[in-house]
mmCIF file of C-alpha atoms in Angstrom:
data_model
loop_
_atom_site.group_PDB
_atom_site.id
_atom_site.type_symbol
_atom_site.label_atom_id
_atom_site.label_comp_id
_atom_site.label_asym_id
_atom_site.label_seq_id
_atom_site.Cartn_x
_atom_site.Cartn_y
_atom_site.Cartn_z
ATOM 1 C CA MET T 1220 0.000 0.000 0.000
ATOM 2 C CA SER T 1221 1.351 3.422 -0.924
ATOM 3 C CA PHE T 1222 2.222 6.009 1.720
ATOM 4 C CA PRO T 1223 -0.616 8.432 0.718
ATOM 5 C CA SER T 1224 -3.146 5.585 0.925
ATOM 6 C CA PHE T 1225 -1.847 4.555 4.332
ATOM 7 C CA PHE T 1226 -1.995 8.151 5.555
ATOM 8 C CA LEU T 1227 -5.602 8.537 4.407
ATOM 9 C CA LEU T 1228 -6.596 5.288 6.089
ATOM 10 C CA LEU T 1229 -4.812 6.289 9.280
ATOM 11 C CA SER T 1230 -6.658 9.622 9.267
ATOM 12 C CA PHE T 1231 -9.956 7.840 8.813
ATOM 13 C CA THR T 1232 -9.114 5.466 11.682
ATOM 14 C CA THR T 1233 -8.615 8.457 13.966
ATOM 15 C CA LEU T 1234 -11.895 9.937 12.793
ATOM 16 C CA LEU T 1235 -13.877 6.760 13.406
ATOM 17 C CA ASN T 1236 -12.378 6.349 16.861
ATOM 18 C CA SER T 1237 -13.608 9.825 17.763
ATOM 19 C CA ILE T 1238 -17.193 9.175 16.640
ATOM 20 C CA SER T 1239 -19.672 7.444 18.916
ATOM 21 C CA LEU T 1240 -21.843 4.621 17.613
ATOM 22 C CA LEU T 1241 -24.854 6.920 17.700
ATOM 23 C CA SER T 1242 -23.242 9.520 15.449
ATOM 24 C CA SER T 1243 -21.890 7.389 12.628
ATOM 25 C CA PRO T 1244 -23.308 6.893 9.132
ATOM 26 C CA TYR T 1245 -22.122 3.274 9.122
ATOM 27 C CA LEU T 1246 -24.127 0.156 9.901
ATOM 28 C CA SER T 1247 -21.118 -1.340 11.691
ATOM 29 C CA PRO T 1248 -18.976 1.584 12.923
ATOM 30 C CA THR T 1249 -16.508 -0.518 14.919
ATOM 31 C CA THR T 1250 -15.874 -3.194 12.299
ATOM 32 C CA PHE T 1251 -16.161 -1.302 9.018
ATOM 33 C CA LEU T 1252 -12.653 0.128 8.842
ATOM 34 C CA PRO T 1253 -10.747 -2.987 10.060
ATOM 35 C CA ASP T 1254 -12.716 -5.110 7.596
ATOM 36 C CA TYR T 1255 -12.096 -2.580 4.840
ATOM 37 C CA GLN T 1256 -8.343 -2.657 5.531
ATOM 38 C CA ASN T 1257 -8.454 -6.455 5.521
ATOM 39 C CA MET T 1258 -10.088 -6.287 2.100
ATOM 40 C CA LEU T 1259 -7.359 -4.003 0.732
ATOM 41 C CA LEU T 1260 -4.701 -6.469 1.815
ATOM 42 C CA ASN T 1261 -6.330 -9.767 0.863
ATOM 43 C CA PHE T 1262 -9.193 -9.508 -1.623
ATOM 44 C CA LYS T 1263 -8.543 -11.110 -5.015
ATOM 45 C CA ILE T 1264 -10.707 -11.294 -8.129
ATOM 46 C CA PHE T 1265 -9.999 -13.309 -11.250
ATOM 47 C CA ILE T 1266 -11.253 -11.741 -14.490
ATOM 48 C CA TYR T 1267 -12.099 -14.143 -17.291
ATOM 49 C CA LYS T 1268 -10.756 -13.156 -20.704
ATOM 50 C CA PRO T 1269 -13.559 -11.442 -22.648
ATOM 51 C CA ASN T 1270 -14.561 -12.938 -25.985
ATOM 52 C CA ALA T 1271 -14.521 -9.500 -27.643
ATOM 53 C CA ALA T 1272 -13.760 -5.866 -26.898
ATOM 54 C CA LEU T 1273 -16.118 -4.583 -24.201
ATOM 55 C CA THR T 1274 -18.493 -1.644 -24.507
ATOM 56 C CA TYR T 1275 -20.717 -0.366 -21.712
ATOM 57 C CA ASN T 1276 -23.729 1.922 -21.919
ATOM 58 C CA SER T 1277 -23.059 4.036 -18.826
ATOM 59 C CA PRO T 1278 -19.943 5.933 -17.728
ATOM 60 C CA GLN T 1279 -19.984 4.380 -14.261
ATOM 61 C CA GLU T 1280 -19.910 0.871 -15.763
ATOM 62 C CA THR T 1281 -16.930 1.822 -17.924
ATOM 63 C CA LEU T 1282 -15.089 3.481 -15.050
ATOM 64 C CA PHE T 1283 -15.755 0.578 -12.678
ATOM 65 C CA TYR T 1284 -14.462 -2.013 -15.137
ATOM 66 C CA THR T 1285 -11.404 0.049 -16.037
ATOM 67 C CA SER T 1286 -10.640 0.618 -12.352
ATOM 68 C CA LEU T 1287 -11.090 -3.064 -11.544
ATOM 69 C CA ARG T 1288 -8.886 -4.233 -14.396
ATOM 70 C CA ASN T 1289 -6.061 -1.901 -13.289
ATOM 71 C CA SER T 1290 -6.440 -2.552 -9.560
ATOM 72 C CA PRO T 1291 -4.317 -4.676 -7.206
ATOM 73 C CA PHE T 1292 -7.435 -6.758 -6.502
ATOM 74 C CA VAL T 1293 -6.954 -8.619 -9.795
ATOM 75 C CA THR T 1294 -5.100 -11.922 -9.692
ATOM 76 C CA GLN T 1295 -3.818 -14.003 -12.576
ATOM 77 C CA ASN T 1296 -4.088 -17.126 -10.433
ATOM 78 C CA PRO T 1297 -7.707 -18.336 -10.243
ATOM 79 C CA GLU T 1298 -6.852 -20.659 -7.364
ATOM 80 C CA GLU T 1299 -6.295 -17.688 -5.028
ATOM 81 C CA ALA T 1300 -9.383 -15.766 -6.157
ATOM 82 C CA HIS T 1301 -12.276 -15.071 -3.810
ATOM 83 C CA LEU T 1302 -14.569 -14.084 -6.695
ATOM 84 C CA PHE T 1303 -14.620 -14.471 -10.482
ATOM 85 C CA PHE T 1304 -15.648 -11.617 -12.786
ATOM 86 C CA ILE T 1305 -17.479 -12.436 -16.040
ATOM 87 C CA PRO T 1306 -16.969 -9.599 -18.550
ATOM 88 C CA PHE T 1307 -19.502 -9.009 -21.318
ATOM 89 C CA SER T 1308 -20.762 -5.919 -23.130
ATOM 90 C CA SER T 1309 -23.965 -4.114 -22.207
ATOM 91 C CA ASP T 1310 -25.564 -4.809 -25.587
ATOM 92 C CA LEU T 1311 -24.903 -8.548 -25.535
ATOM 93 C CA SER T 1312 -28.107 -10.550 -25.900
ATOM 94 C CA THR T 1313 -29.247 -13.017 -23.248
ATOM 95 C CA THR T 1314 -28.556 -15.845 -25.710
ATOM 96 C CA ALA T 1315 -25.000 -14.623 -26.225
ATOM 97 C CA VAL T 1316 -24.450 -14.295 -22.463
ATOM 98 C CA GLU T 1317 -25.749 -17.839 -22.109
ATOM 99 C CA ARG T 1318 -23.077 -19.049 -24.546
ATOM 100 C CA VAL T 1319 -20.368 -17.193 -22.608
ATOM 101 C CA VAL T 1320 -21.317 -18.793 -19.297
ATOM 102 C CA LYS T 1321 -21.802 -22.245 -20.845
ATOM 103 C CA GLY T 1322 -18.238 -21.969 -22.139
ATOM 104 C CA LEU T 1323 -17.006 -21.249 -18.610
ATOM 105 C CA ARG T 1324 -19.038 -24.179 -17.258
ATOM 106 C CA THR T 1325 -17.627 -26.699 -19.720
ATOM 107 C CA GLU T 1326 -14.049 -25.470 -20.151
ATOM 108 C CA LEU T 1327 -13.105 -24.451 -16.591
ATOM 109 C CA PRO T 1328 -13.881 -25.901 -13.129
ATOM 110 C CA TYR T 1329 -14.684 -22.713 -11.220
ATOM 111 C CA TRP T 1330 -18.325 -22.107 -12.129
ATOM 112 C CA ASN T 1331 -19.428 -25.614 -11.150
ATOM 113 C CA ARG T 1332 -17.874 -25.460 -7.669
ATOM 114 C CA ALA T 1333 -20.687 -23.197 -6.410
ATOM 115 C CA LEU T 1334 -23.032 -22.959 -9.422
ATOM 116 C CA GLY T 1335 -21.795 -19.428 -10.022
ATOM 117 C CA ALA T 1336 -22.315 -18.122 -6.471
ATOM 118 C CA ASP T 1337 -18.716 -16.862 -6.361
ATOM 119 C CA HIS T 1338 -19.065 -15.105 -9.725
ATOM 120 C CA VAL T 1339 -19.790 -11.443 -10.498
ATOM 121 C CA PHE T 1340 -21.129 -9.728 -13.601
ATOM 122 C CA LEU T 1341 -21.746 -6.102 -14.542
ATOM 123 C CA SER T 1342 -25.088 -5.244 -16.167
ATOM 124 C CA CYS T 1343 -27.108 -2.102 -15.550
ATOM 125 C CA SER T 1344 -29.883 -3.198 -17.904
ATOM 126 C CA GLY T 1345 -30.235 -6.629 -16.333
ATOM 127 C CA LEU T 1346 -30.738 -9.976 -18.052
ATOM 128 C CA ARG T 1347 -33.997 -11.346 -19.348
ATOM 129 C CA VAL T 1348 -34.960 -14.378 -17.282
ATOM 130 C CA GLY T 1349 -34.834 -17.483 -19.440
ATOM 131 C CA ALA T 1350 -35.608 -21.141 -18.959
ATOM 132 C CA ASP T 1351 -32.031 -22.180 -19.597
ATOM 133 C CA ARG T 1352 -30.290 -23.458 -16.493
ATOM 134 C CA THR T 1353 -27.229 -21.289 -17.113
ATOM 135 C CA ILE T 1354 -29.167 -18.002 -17.112
ATOM 136 C CA VAL T 1355 -31.206 -19.103 -14.081
ATOM 137 C CA GLU T 1356 -28.011 -19.761 -12.123
ATOM 138 C CA LEU T 1357 -26.421 -16.510 -13.302
ATOM 139 C CA ASN T 1358 -29.450 -14.468 -12.206
ATOM 140 C CA LYS T 1359 -30.129 -16.318 -8.952
ATOM 141 C CA ASN T 1360 -26.623 -17.116 -7.751
ATOM 142 C CA SER T 1361 -24.085 -14.686 -9.169
ATOM 143 C CA VAL T 1362 -23.656 -11.132 -7.885
ATOM 144 C CA GLN T 1363 -25.017 -8.586 -10.333
ATOM 145 C CA ILE T 1364 -23.498 -5.115 -10.255
ATOM 146 C CA SER T 1365 -26.216 -2.817 -11.556
ATOM 147 C CA CYS T 1366 -26.726 0.951 -11.699
ATOM 148 C CA PHE T 1367 -28.836 3.002 -9.338
ATOM 149 C CA PRO T 1368 -31.754 3.123 -9.819
ATOM 150 C CA THR T 1369 -32.254 -0.371 -11.213
ATOM 151 C CA PRO T 1370 -34.968 -1.419 -13.664
ATOM 152 C CA ALA T 1371 -37.963 -2.940 -11.875
ATOM 153 C CA GLY T 1372 -37.478 -6.620 -11.088
ATOM 154 C CA MET T 1373 -33.806 -6.638 -12.072
ATOM 155 C CA LEU T 1374 -32.214 -6.757 -8.608
ATOM 156 C CA ILE T 1375 -32.104 -9.370 -5.835
ATOM 157 C CA PRO T 1376 -31.375 -7.307 -2.688
ATOM 158 C CA HIS T 1377 -29.529 -9.886 -0.581
ATOM 159 C CA LYS T 1378 -26.793 -10.415 -3.183
ATOM 160 C CA ASP T 1379 -26.843 -7.679 -5.844
ATOM 161 C CA ILE T 1380 -25.359 -4.195 -5.540
ATOM 162 C CA THR T 1381 -25.681 -0.892 -7.401
ATOM 163 C CA LEU T 1382 -23.235 1.675 -8.740
ATOM 164 C CA PRO T 1383 -23.980 5.307 -7.837
ATOM 165 C CA PRO T 1384 -24.138 7.743 -10.774
ATOM 166 C CA LEU T 1385 -21.049 9.726 -11.638
ATOM 167 C CA ALA T 1386 -21.024 12.989 -9.697
ATOM 168 C CA THR T 1387 -20.068 16.071 -11.681
ATOM 169 C CA LEU T 1388 -19.529 18.394 -8.709
ATOM 170 C CA HIS T 1389 -16.647 17.914 -6.284
ATOM 171 C CA ALA T 1390 -16.063 21.255 -4.542
ATOM 172 C CA PRO T 1391 -18.814 22.240 -2.102
ATOM 173 C CA ILE T 1392 -19.757 25.897 -1.880
ATOM 174 C CA ARG T 1393 -20.535 26.864 1.712
ATOM 175 C CA ASN T 1394 -23.506 29.216 1.805
ATOM 176 C CA THR T 1395 -26.172 29.851 4.421
ATOM 177 C CA THR T 1396 -29.286 27.868 3.548
ATOM 178 C CA SER T 1397 -32.151 30.028 2.361
ATOM 179 C CA VAL T 1398 -34.428 27.470 0.689
ATOM 180 C CA LEU T 1399 -36.322 24.714 2.508
ATOM 181 C CA GLY T 1400 -36.386 22.335 -0.423
ATOM 182 C CA TYR T 1401 -34.868 22.091 -3.906
ATOM 183 C CA PHE T 1402 -36.577 19.874 -6.516
ATOM 184 C CA ARG T 1403 -34.886 19.200 -9.872
ATOM 185 C CA HIS T 1404 -37.076 17.082 -12.129
ATOM 186 C CA ARG T 1405 -34.724 16.834 -15.149
ATOM 187 C CA GLY T 1406 -37.201 17.758 -17.875
ATOM 188 C CA ALA T 1407 -39.546 14.846 -17.161
ATOM 189 C CA GLU T 1408 -43.278 15.488 -17.232
ATOM 190 C CA GLU T 1409 -43.843 17.660 -14.216
ATOM 191 C CA SER T 1410 -45.627 15.795 -11.439
ATOM 192 C CA SER T 1411 -48.586 17.159 -9.549
ATOM 193 C CA LEU T 1412 -46.333 17.410 -6.488
ATOM 194 C CA ALA T 1413 -43.817 19.545 -8.380
ATOM 195 C CA LYS T 1414 -46.616 21.826 -9.565
ATOM 196 C CA GLU T 1415 -47.877 22.247 -5.996
ATOM 197 C CA LEU T 1416 -44.402 22.949 -4.631
ATOM 198 C CA SER T 1417 -43.636 25.515 -7.339
ATOM 199 C CA ASP T 1418 -46.334 27.754 -5.839
ATOM 200 C CA ASP T 1419 -44.645 27.705 -2.419
ATOM 201 C CA PRO T 1420 -41.860 30.304 -1.923
ATOM 202 C CA ASP T 1421 -40.045 27.937 0.470
ATOM 203 C CA PHE T 1422 -39.303 25.570 -2.424
ATOM 204 C CA LEU T 1423 -37.245 25.963 -5.571
ATOM 205 C CA VAL T 1424 -38.515 23.756 -8.406
ATOM 206 C CA GLU T 1425 -36.932 23.585 -11.863
ATOM 207 C CA SER T 1426 -36.303 21.230 -14.731
ATOM 208 C CA GLU T 1427 -32.574 21.799 -14.933
ATOM 209 C CA PRO T 1428 -30.240 24.534 -13.662
ATOM 210 C CA SER T 1429 -28.531 26.592 -16.336
ATOM 211 C CA ASP T 1430 -25.015 25.355 -15.509
ATOM 212 C CA GLU T 1431 -22.955 23.503 -12.894
ATOM 213 C CA ILE T 1432 -22.166 26.652 -10.922
ATOM 214 C CA THR T 1433 -25.883 27.397 -10.585
ATOM 215 C CA TYR T 1434 -26.571 23.788 -9.636
ATOM 216 C CA ALA T 1435 -23.874 23.886 -6.948
ATOM 217 C CA ASP T 1436 -25.388 27.090 -5.598
ATOM 218 C CA ARG T 1437 -28.836 25.469 -5.472
ATOM 219 C CA LEU T 1438 -27.487 22.532 -3.462
ATOM 220 C CA SER T 1439 -25.547 24.769 -1.088
ATOM 221 C CA ARG T 1440 -28.493 27.070 -0.317
ATOM 222 C CA SER T 1441 -31.097 24.322 0.246
ATOM 223 C CA LYS T 1442 -31.741 22.454 3.491
ATOM 224 C CA PHE T 1443 -33.326 19.523 1.660
ATOM 225 C CA CYS T 1444 -32.996 18.140 -1.879
ATOM 226 C CA LEU T 1445 -36.076 16.342 -3.159
ATOM 227 C CA PHE T 1446 -35.826 13.241 -5.338
ATOM 228 C CA ASP T 1447 -38.816 11.526 -6.878
ATOM 229 C CA TYR T 1448 -37.806 7.880 -7.169
ATOM 230 C CA GLY T 1449 -39.932 7.501 -10.287
ATOM 231 C CA ILE T 1450 -38.362 10.476 -12.062
ATOM 232 C CA ASP T 1451 -34.752 11.160 -11.089
ATOM 233 C CA VAL T 1452 -32.546 10.197 -8.153
ATOM 234 C CA SER T 1453 -29.171 10.632 -9.827
ATOM 235 C CA GLY T 1454 -28.114 13.593 -7.670
ATOM 236 C CA ILE T 1455 -28.305 11.948 -4.229
ATOM 237 C CA GLY T 1456 -24.527 11.670 -3.849
ATOM 238 C CA GLU T 1457 -24.021 15.309 -4.835
ATOM 239 C CA ALA T 1458 -26.737 16.437 -2.429
ATOM 240 C CA LEU T 1459 -25.029 14.596 0.438
ATOM 241 C CA ARG T 1460 -21.680 16.162 -0.422
ATOM 242 C CA PHE T 1461 -23.121 19.675 -0.391
ATOM 243 C CA GLY T 1462 -24.957 19.157 2.905
ATOM 244 C CA CYS T 1463 -28.374 19.172 1.244
ATOM 245 C CA VAL T 1464 -30.225 16.362 3.045
ATOM 246 C CA PRO T 1465 -31.820 14.024 0.459
ATOM 247 C CA VAL T 1466 -35.580 13.550 0.644
ATOM 248 C CA VAL T 1467 -36.571 10.468 -1.350
ATOM 249 C CA ILE T 1468 -40.211 10.393 -2.432
ATOM 250 C CA ALA T 1469 -41.235 6.776 -2.984
ATOM 251 C CA ASP T 1470 -44.343 4.714 -2.357
ATOM 252 C CA ARG T 1471 -42.565 1.384 -1.967
ATOM 253 C CA PRO T 1472 -39.537 0.112 -0.061
ATOM 254 C CA MET T 1473 -36.272 1.018 -1.772
ATOM 255 C CA GLN T 1474 -33.953 -1.963 -2.034
ATOM 256 C CA ASP T 1475 -31.456 -0.678 -4.581
ATOM 257 C CA LEU T 1476 -29.897 2.261 -2.750
ATOM 258 C CA PRO T 1477 -26.118 2.326 -3.135
ATOM 259 C CA PHE T 1478 -24.108 0.833 -0.249
ATOM 260 C CA MET T 1479 -27.143 -0.474 1.638
ATOM 261 C CA ASP T 1480 -24.996 -2.886 3.644
ATOM 262 C CA VAL T 1481 -22.482 -0.154 4.504
ATOM 263 C CA LEU T 1482 -24.475 3.008 5.274
ATOM 264 C CA ARG T 1483 -27.383 3.685 7.617
ATOM 265 C CA TRP T 1484 -29.593 5.387 5.064
ATOM 266 C CA GLN T 1485 -32.264 6.256 7.621
ATOM 267 C CA GLU T 1486 -29.661 8.422 9.377
ATOM 268 C CA ILE T 1487 -28.548 10.412 6.328
ATOM 269 C CA ALA T 1488 -31.756 10.875 4.316
ATOM 270 C CA VAL T 1489 -35.501 11.366 4.725
ATOM 271 C CA PHE T 1490 -37.978 8.966 3.099
ATOM 272 C CA VAL T 1491 -41.570 10.026 2.427
ATOM 273 C CA GLY T 1492 -44.510 8.838 0.366
ATOM 274 C CA SER T 1493 -46.207 10.900 -2.311
ATOM 275 C CA GLY T 1494 -49.772 10.464 -1.101
ATOM 276 C CA GLY T 1495 -49.832 13.425 1.295
ATOM 277 C CA GLY T 1496 -49.095 16.032 -1.349
ATOM 278 C CA ALA T 1497 -47.148 19.240 -0.895
ATOM 279 C CA LYS T 1498 -48.788 20.154 2.414
ATOM 280 C CA GLU T 1499 -47.857 16.905 4.142
ATOM 281 C CA LEU T 1500 -44.369 16.979 2.618
ATOM 282 C CA LYS T 1501 -43.725 20.443 3.991
ATOM 283 C CA LEU T 1502 -44.829 19.313 7.457
ATOM 284 C CA GLU T 1503 -42.423 16.365 7.240
ATOM 285 C CA LEU T 1504 -39.540 18.622 6.250
ATOM 286 C CA THR T 1505 -40.363 21.146 8.947
ATOM 287 C CA ARG T 1506 -40.152 18.362 11.535
ATOM 288 C CA ALA T 1507 -36.951 16.930 10.011
ATOM 289 C CA GLY T 1508 -35.427 20.403 9.890
ATOM 290 C CA GLY T 1509 -35.658 20.820 13.634
ATOM 291 C CA GLU T 1510 -33.288 19.792 16.391
ATOM 292 C CA GLY T 1511 -31.818 16.730 14.664
ATOM 293 C CA TYR T 1512 -31.228 18.335 11.273
ATOM 294 C CA GLU T 1513 -27.558 19.250 11.767
ATOM 295 C CA ARG T 1514 -26.763 15.687 12.812
ATOM 296 C CA ILE T 1515 -28.375 14.245 9.659
ATOM 297 C CA LYS T 1516 -26.550 16.800 7.538
ATOM 298 C CA ILE T 1517 -23.137 16.101 9.096
ATOM 299 C CA LEU T 1518 -23.547 12.332 8.785
ATOM 300 C CA GLY T 1519 -24.580 12.765 5.162
ATOM 301 C CA VAL T 1520 -21.503 14.831 4.347
ATOM 302 C CA GLU T 1521 -19.374 12.162 6.035
ATOM 303 C CA ALA T 1522 -21.030 9.420 3.970
ATOM 304 C CA SER T 1523 -20.674 11.364 0.719
ATOM 305 C CA ARG T 1524 -16.996 10.396 0.335
ATOM 306 C CA HIS T 1525 -18.207 6.984 -0.805
ATOM 307 C CA PHE T 1526 -20.087 8.507 -3.770
ATOM 308 C CA VAL T 1527 -17.021 10.118 -5.356
ATOM 309 C CA TRP T 1528 -15.709 8.432 -8.501
ATOM 310 C CA ASN T 1529 -12.040 8.979 -9.338
ATOM 311 C CA GLU T 1530 -10.181 8.159 -12.542
ATOM 312 C CA SER T 1531 -7.510 6.767 -10.247
ATOM 313 C CA PRO T 1532 -9.315 5.139 -7.268
ATOM 314 C CA GLN T 1533 -8.653 6.583 -3.818
ATOM 315 C CA PRO T 1534 -9.248 5.026 -0.374
ATOM 316 C CA LEU T 1535 -12.927 4.926 0.596
ATOM 317 C CA ASP T 1536 -14.126 6.331 -2.730
ATOM 318 C CA CYS T 1537 -16.925 4.858 -4.816
ATOM 319 C CA PHE T 1538 -14.879 2.161 -6.523
ATOM 320 C CA ASN T 1539 -13.305 0.905 -3.308
ATOM 321 C CA THR T 1540 -16.628 0.925 -1.467
ATOM 322 C CA VAL T 1541 -18.189 -1.166 -4.235
ATOM 323 C CA MET T 1542 -15.244 -3.534 -3.899
ATOM 324 C CA TYR T 1543 -15.904 -3.689 -0.157
ATOM 325 C CA GLN T 1544 -19.478 -4.750 -0.867
ATOM 326 C CA LEU T 1545 -18.147 -7.525 -3.092
ATOM 327 C CA TRP T 1546 -15.771 -8.520 -0.297
ATOM 328 C CA LEU T 1547 -18.801 -8.948 1.965
ATOM 329 C CA ARG T 1548 -20.316 -11.347 -0.575
ATOM 330 C CA GLN T 1549 -17.584 -13.960 -0.582
ATOM 331 C CA HIS T 1550 -19.770 -16.556 1.085
ATOM 332 C CA ALA T 1551 -22.995 -16.363 -0.900
ATOM 333 C CA ILE T 1552 -25.687 -19.024 -0.624
ATOM 334 C CA ARG T 1553 -26.145 -20.771 -3.920
ATOM 335 C CA TYR T 1554 -29.498 -21.478 -5.540
ATOM 336 C CA VAL T 1555 -30.097 -25.099 -6.547
ATOM 337 C CA PRO T 1556 -32.776 -25.498 -9.236
ATOM 338 C CA ARG T 1557 -35.384 -28.174 -8.790
ATOM 339 C CA GLU T 1558 -34.951 -31.216 -10.998
#
């Protein structure tokens, strides 16, 4: 491990030791960092040779794969690997993926040892469920790395994980908050909630800010950033970084949030349904903006380091936190199809 990496980890160790269990964004504050350091020292992934040059549809898929391929986690010895990565392009058909995995099953011994439970694949669009045994095992057993938010029905929460979107803003602007809630709906058909909120002077509602500087200013001046799960949630990481507490509007449990087995999401964000309309939402935010608001905000800023993508991965950034989630999935339970 390089000296800068060691220094950053040492600094984070000091920080964690100074934070009580009740004021940490982590699910396991006392074990997270030691386990993370253990991962850095020991985790190994074997990448199968792709059948063709790879192309991915999203920038986070491309950056993750590039980072993985160039990382010290990769081993050329499959016998020392904890997990096996199956590379295939985003536009590959389910039939073509089936052929890839069947080749691994017949030509190498590693898939059959656990029916693919120690294998990983990257697909933000998901795979169509087929009757073929190979695709069933790939979907049910192997770890799918998807993108947040995932297509409906394309994620199995106990084993699959999601990549946060690429953040475009990295330098917070510290302003005094002057807006209760900021709602960016990204040009989608404006919801009835957005129309109601646009009439309230305590909320700033717009399709898209004019530029990144304006967007950064919006985040810095707002106490809460509103995200409609059915429209756009891509800015959650940026909101956390700027101290704008995310408010996720969803009418069903969210099982695809990034880093769900690392972060205590209930401590860094607010979750509300859409049924109460603007009036009920404002009451919820008024309550959340009371005595405990600063704590939520501070924990969110602390957690935001995990949402930062870097061309060259840094300790505790997005790439390494995704790798930590894979490290936690070394001992998956395999699915055995009925005969």
